[in-house]
mmCIF file of C-alpha atoms in Angstrom:
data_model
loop_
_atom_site.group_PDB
_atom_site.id
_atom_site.type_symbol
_atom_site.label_atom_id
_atom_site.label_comp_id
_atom_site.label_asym_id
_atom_site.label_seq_id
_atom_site.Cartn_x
_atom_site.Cartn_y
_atom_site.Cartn_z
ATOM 1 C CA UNK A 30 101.643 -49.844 5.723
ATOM 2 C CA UNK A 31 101.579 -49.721 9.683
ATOM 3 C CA UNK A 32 104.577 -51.130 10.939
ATOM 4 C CA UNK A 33 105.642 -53.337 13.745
ATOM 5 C CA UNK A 34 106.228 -50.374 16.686
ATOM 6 C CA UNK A 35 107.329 -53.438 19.024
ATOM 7 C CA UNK A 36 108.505 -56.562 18.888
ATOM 8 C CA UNK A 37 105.359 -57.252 21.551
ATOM 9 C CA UNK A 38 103.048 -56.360 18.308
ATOM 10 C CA UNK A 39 99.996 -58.532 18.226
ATOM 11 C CA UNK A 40 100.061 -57.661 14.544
ATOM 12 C CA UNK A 41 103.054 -60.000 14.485
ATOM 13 C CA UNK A 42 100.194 -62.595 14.765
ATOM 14 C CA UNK A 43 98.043 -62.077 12.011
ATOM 15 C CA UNK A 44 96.899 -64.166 9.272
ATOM 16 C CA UNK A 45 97.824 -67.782 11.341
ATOM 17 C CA UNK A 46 96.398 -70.458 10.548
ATOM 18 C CA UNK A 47 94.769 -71.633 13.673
ATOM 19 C CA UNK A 48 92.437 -69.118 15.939
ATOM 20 C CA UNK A 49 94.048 -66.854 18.377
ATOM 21 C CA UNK A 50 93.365 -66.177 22.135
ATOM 22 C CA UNK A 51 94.069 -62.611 23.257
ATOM 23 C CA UNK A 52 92.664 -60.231 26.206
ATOM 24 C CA UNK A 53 92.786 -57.079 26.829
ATOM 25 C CA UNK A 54 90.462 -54.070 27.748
ATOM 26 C CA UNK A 55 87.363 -52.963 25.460
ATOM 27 C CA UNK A 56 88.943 -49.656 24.480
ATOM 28 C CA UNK A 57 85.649 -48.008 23.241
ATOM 29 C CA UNK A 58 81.425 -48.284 23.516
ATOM 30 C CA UNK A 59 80.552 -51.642 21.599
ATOM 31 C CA UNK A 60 78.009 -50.931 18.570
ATOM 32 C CA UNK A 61 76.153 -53.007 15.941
ATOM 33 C CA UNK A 62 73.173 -53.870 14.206
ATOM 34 C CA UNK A 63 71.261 -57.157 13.772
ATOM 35 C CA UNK A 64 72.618 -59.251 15.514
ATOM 36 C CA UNK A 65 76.770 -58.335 15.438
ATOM 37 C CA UNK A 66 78.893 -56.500 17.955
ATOM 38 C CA UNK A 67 82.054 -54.754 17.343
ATOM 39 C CA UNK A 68 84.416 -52.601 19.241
ATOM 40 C CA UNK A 69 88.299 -51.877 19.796
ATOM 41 C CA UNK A 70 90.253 -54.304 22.310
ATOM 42 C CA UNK A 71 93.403 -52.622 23.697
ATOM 43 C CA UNK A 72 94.909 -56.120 23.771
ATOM 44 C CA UNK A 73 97.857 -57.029 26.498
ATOM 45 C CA UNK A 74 98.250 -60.297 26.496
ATOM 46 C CA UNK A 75 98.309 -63.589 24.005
ATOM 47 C CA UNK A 76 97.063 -66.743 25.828
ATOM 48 C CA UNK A 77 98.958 -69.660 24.356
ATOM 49 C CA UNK A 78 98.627 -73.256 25.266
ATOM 50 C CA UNK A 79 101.087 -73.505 27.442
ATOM 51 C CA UNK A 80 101.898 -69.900 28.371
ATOM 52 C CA UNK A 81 100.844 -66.251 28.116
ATOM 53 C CA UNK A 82 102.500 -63.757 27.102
ATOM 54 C CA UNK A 83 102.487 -60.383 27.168
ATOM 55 C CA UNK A 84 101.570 -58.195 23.786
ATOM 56 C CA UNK A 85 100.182 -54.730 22.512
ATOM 57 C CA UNK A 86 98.564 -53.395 20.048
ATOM 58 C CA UNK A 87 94.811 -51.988 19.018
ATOM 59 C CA UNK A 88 92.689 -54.999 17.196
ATOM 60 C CA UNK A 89 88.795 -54.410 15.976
ATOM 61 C CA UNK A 90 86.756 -57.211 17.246
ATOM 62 C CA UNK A 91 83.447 -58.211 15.227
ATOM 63 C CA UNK A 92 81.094 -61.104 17.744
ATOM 64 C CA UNK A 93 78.798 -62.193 14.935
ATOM 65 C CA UNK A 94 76.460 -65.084 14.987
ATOM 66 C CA UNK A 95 76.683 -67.719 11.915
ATOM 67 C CA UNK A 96 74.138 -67.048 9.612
ATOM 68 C CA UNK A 97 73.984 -70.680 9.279
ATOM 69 C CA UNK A 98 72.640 -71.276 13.245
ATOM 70 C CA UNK A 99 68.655 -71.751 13.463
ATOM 71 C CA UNK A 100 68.930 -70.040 17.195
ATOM 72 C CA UNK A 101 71.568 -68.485 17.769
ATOM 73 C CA UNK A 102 73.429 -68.186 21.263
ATOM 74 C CA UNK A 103 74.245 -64.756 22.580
ATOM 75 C CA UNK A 104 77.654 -63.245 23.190
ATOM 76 C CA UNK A 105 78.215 -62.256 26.803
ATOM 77 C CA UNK A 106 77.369 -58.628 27.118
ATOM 78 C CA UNK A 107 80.522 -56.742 26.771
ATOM 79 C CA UNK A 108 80.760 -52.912 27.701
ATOM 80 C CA UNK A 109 83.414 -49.959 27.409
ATOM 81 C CA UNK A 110 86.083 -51.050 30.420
ATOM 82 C CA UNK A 111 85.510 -54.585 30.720
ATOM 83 C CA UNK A 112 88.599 -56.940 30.272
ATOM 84 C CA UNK A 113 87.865 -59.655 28.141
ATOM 85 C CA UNK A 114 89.747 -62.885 26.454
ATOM 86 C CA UNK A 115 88.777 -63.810 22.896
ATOM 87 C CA UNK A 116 89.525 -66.723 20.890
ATOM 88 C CA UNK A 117 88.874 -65.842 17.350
ATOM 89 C CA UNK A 118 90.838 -65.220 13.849
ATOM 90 C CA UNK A 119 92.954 -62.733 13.652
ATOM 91 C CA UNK A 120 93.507 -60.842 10.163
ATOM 92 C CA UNK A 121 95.087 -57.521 8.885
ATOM 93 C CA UNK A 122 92.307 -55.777 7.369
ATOM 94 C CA UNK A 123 91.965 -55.631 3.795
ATOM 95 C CA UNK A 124 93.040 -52.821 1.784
ATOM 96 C CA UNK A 125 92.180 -50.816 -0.944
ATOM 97 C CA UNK A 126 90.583 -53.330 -3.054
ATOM 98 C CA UNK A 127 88.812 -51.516 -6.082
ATOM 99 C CA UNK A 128 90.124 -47.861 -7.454
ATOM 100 C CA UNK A 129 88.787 -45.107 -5.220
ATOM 101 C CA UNK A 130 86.958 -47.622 -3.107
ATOM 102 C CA UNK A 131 87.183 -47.794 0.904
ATOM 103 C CA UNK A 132 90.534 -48.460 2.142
ATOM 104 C CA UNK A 133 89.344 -50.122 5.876
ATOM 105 C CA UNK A 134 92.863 -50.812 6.575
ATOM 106 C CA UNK A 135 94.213 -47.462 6.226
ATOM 107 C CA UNK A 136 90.964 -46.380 7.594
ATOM 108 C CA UNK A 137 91.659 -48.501 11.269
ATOM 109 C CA UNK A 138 95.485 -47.835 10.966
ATOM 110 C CA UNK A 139 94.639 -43.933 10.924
ATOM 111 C CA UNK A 140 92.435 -45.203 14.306
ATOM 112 C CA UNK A 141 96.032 -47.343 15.514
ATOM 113 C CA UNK A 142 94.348 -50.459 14.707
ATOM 114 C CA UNK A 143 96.699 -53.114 13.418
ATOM 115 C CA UNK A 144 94.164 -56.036 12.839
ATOM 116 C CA UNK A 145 90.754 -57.513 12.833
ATOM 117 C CA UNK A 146 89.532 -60.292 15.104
ATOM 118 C CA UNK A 147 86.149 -62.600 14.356
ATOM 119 C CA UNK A 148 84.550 -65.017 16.200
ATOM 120 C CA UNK A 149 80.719 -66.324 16.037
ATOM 121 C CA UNK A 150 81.305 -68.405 18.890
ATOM 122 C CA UNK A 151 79.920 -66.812 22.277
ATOM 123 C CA UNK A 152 81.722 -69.574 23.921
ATOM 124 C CA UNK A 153 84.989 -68.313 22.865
ATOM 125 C CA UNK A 154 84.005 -64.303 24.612
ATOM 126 C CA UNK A 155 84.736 -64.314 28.365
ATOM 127 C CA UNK A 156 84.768 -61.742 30.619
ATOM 128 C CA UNK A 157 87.519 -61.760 33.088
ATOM 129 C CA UNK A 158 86.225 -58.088 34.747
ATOM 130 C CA UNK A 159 84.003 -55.857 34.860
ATOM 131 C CA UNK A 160 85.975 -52.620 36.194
ATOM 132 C CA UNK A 161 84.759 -49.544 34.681
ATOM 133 C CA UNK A 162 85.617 -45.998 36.174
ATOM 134 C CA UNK A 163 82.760 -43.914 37.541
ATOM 135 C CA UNK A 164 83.244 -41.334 34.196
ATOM 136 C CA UNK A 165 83.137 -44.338 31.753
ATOM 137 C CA UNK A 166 80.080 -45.836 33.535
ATOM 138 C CA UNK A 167 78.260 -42.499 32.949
ATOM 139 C CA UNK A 168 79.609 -42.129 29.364
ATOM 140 C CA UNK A 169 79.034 -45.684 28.252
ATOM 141 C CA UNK A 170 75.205 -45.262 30.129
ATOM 142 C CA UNK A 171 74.439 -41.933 28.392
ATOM 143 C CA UNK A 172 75.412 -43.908 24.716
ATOM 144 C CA UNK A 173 73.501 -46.959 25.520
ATOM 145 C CA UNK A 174 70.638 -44.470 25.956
ATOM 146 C CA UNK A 175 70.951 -42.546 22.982
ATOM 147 C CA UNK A 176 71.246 -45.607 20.769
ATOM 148 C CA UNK A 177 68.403 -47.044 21.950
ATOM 149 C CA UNK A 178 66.583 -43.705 21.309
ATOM 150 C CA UNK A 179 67.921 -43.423 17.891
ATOM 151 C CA UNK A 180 66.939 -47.293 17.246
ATOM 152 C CA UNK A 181 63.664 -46.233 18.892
ATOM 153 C CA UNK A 182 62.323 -43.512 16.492
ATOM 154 C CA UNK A 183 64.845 -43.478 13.190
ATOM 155 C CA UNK A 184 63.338 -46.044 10.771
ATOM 156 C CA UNK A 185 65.890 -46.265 8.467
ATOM 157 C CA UNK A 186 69.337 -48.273 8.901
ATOM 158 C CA UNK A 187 71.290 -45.546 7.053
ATOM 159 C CA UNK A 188 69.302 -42.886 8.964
ATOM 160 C CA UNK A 189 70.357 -44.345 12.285
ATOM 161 C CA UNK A 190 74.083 -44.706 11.342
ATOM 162 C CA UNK A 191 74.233 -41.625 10.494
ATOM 163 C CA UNK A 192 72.947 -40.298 13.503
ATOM 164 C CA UNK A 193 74.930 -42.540 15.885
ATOM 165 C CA UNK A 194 77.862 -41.648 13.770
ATOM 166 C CA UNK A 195 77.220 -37.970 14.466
ATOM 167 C CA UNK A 196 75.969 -38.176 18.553
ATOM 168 C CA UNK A 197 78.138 -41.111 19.355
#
């Protein structure tokens, strides 16, 4: 059980009710398939109505379309540097639900990741910046390529996972 380093935590925040604003810096390349994007937001700051305030703390972000929209809308583009401000719910992951199953919440904590944040509204994805080192550029280029290679030429969904997983 990951516990509260700060009293800044954004994990503080997890599990309310209503939908959370936070923003922060996309900590790592974004990947996905069909449709959903997910990466790691290096969060700083919790937007509230009437203030903001500052916060920390890792939280995996999953954009995913409603599988109940005829056409869906895109999410902005969002790349490896960009700061961004979502409005989504935020969750601690589940744990270890079934004996010897995947634990994906001491599997993220192992990765300092405190929570999990969805939205399937693009609306609710802004970016606020688009400042990316020269070194990250060139990384986050060189992935974008190789994905779309991989995507390109590996048929299979578990063949290009794998793949990604290994080269990525």
């Amino acid at each position: 059980e990951m516990e509260n380093r700060s009293p800044r935590s954004v994990s503080s925040l997890a599990g309310a009710t209503e939908e959370i604003t936070v923003a922060g810096i996309v900590a790592d390349a974004p990947s996905g398939a069909s449709g959903e994007t997910d990466f790691t937001l290096d969060v700083n700051t919790v937007v509230a109505p009437n203030d903001t305030i500052g916060a920390a703390g890792k939280v995996r972000v999953s954009l995913a379309p409603s599988p109940w929209t005829e056409e869906p809308t895109p999410f902005p583009q969002v790349q490896e540097g960009n700061r961004v401000r979502i409005t989504g719910a935020l969750q601690r992951p589940p744990g270890l639900r079934n004996p010897g199953g995947f634990n994906y919440r001491a599997y993220l904590e192992r990765r300092s990741i405190c929570c999990t944040l969805y939205t399937n509204t693009p609306s609710q994805v802004v970016t606020l910046s688009r400042d990316r080192g020269l070194v990250t550029k060139s990384v986050g280029s060189a992935r974008q390529f190789v994905r779309a290679q991989i995507q390109k030429y590996v048929l299979s969904d578990g063949g290009q996972a794998v793949l990604q997983a290994l080269l990525l």
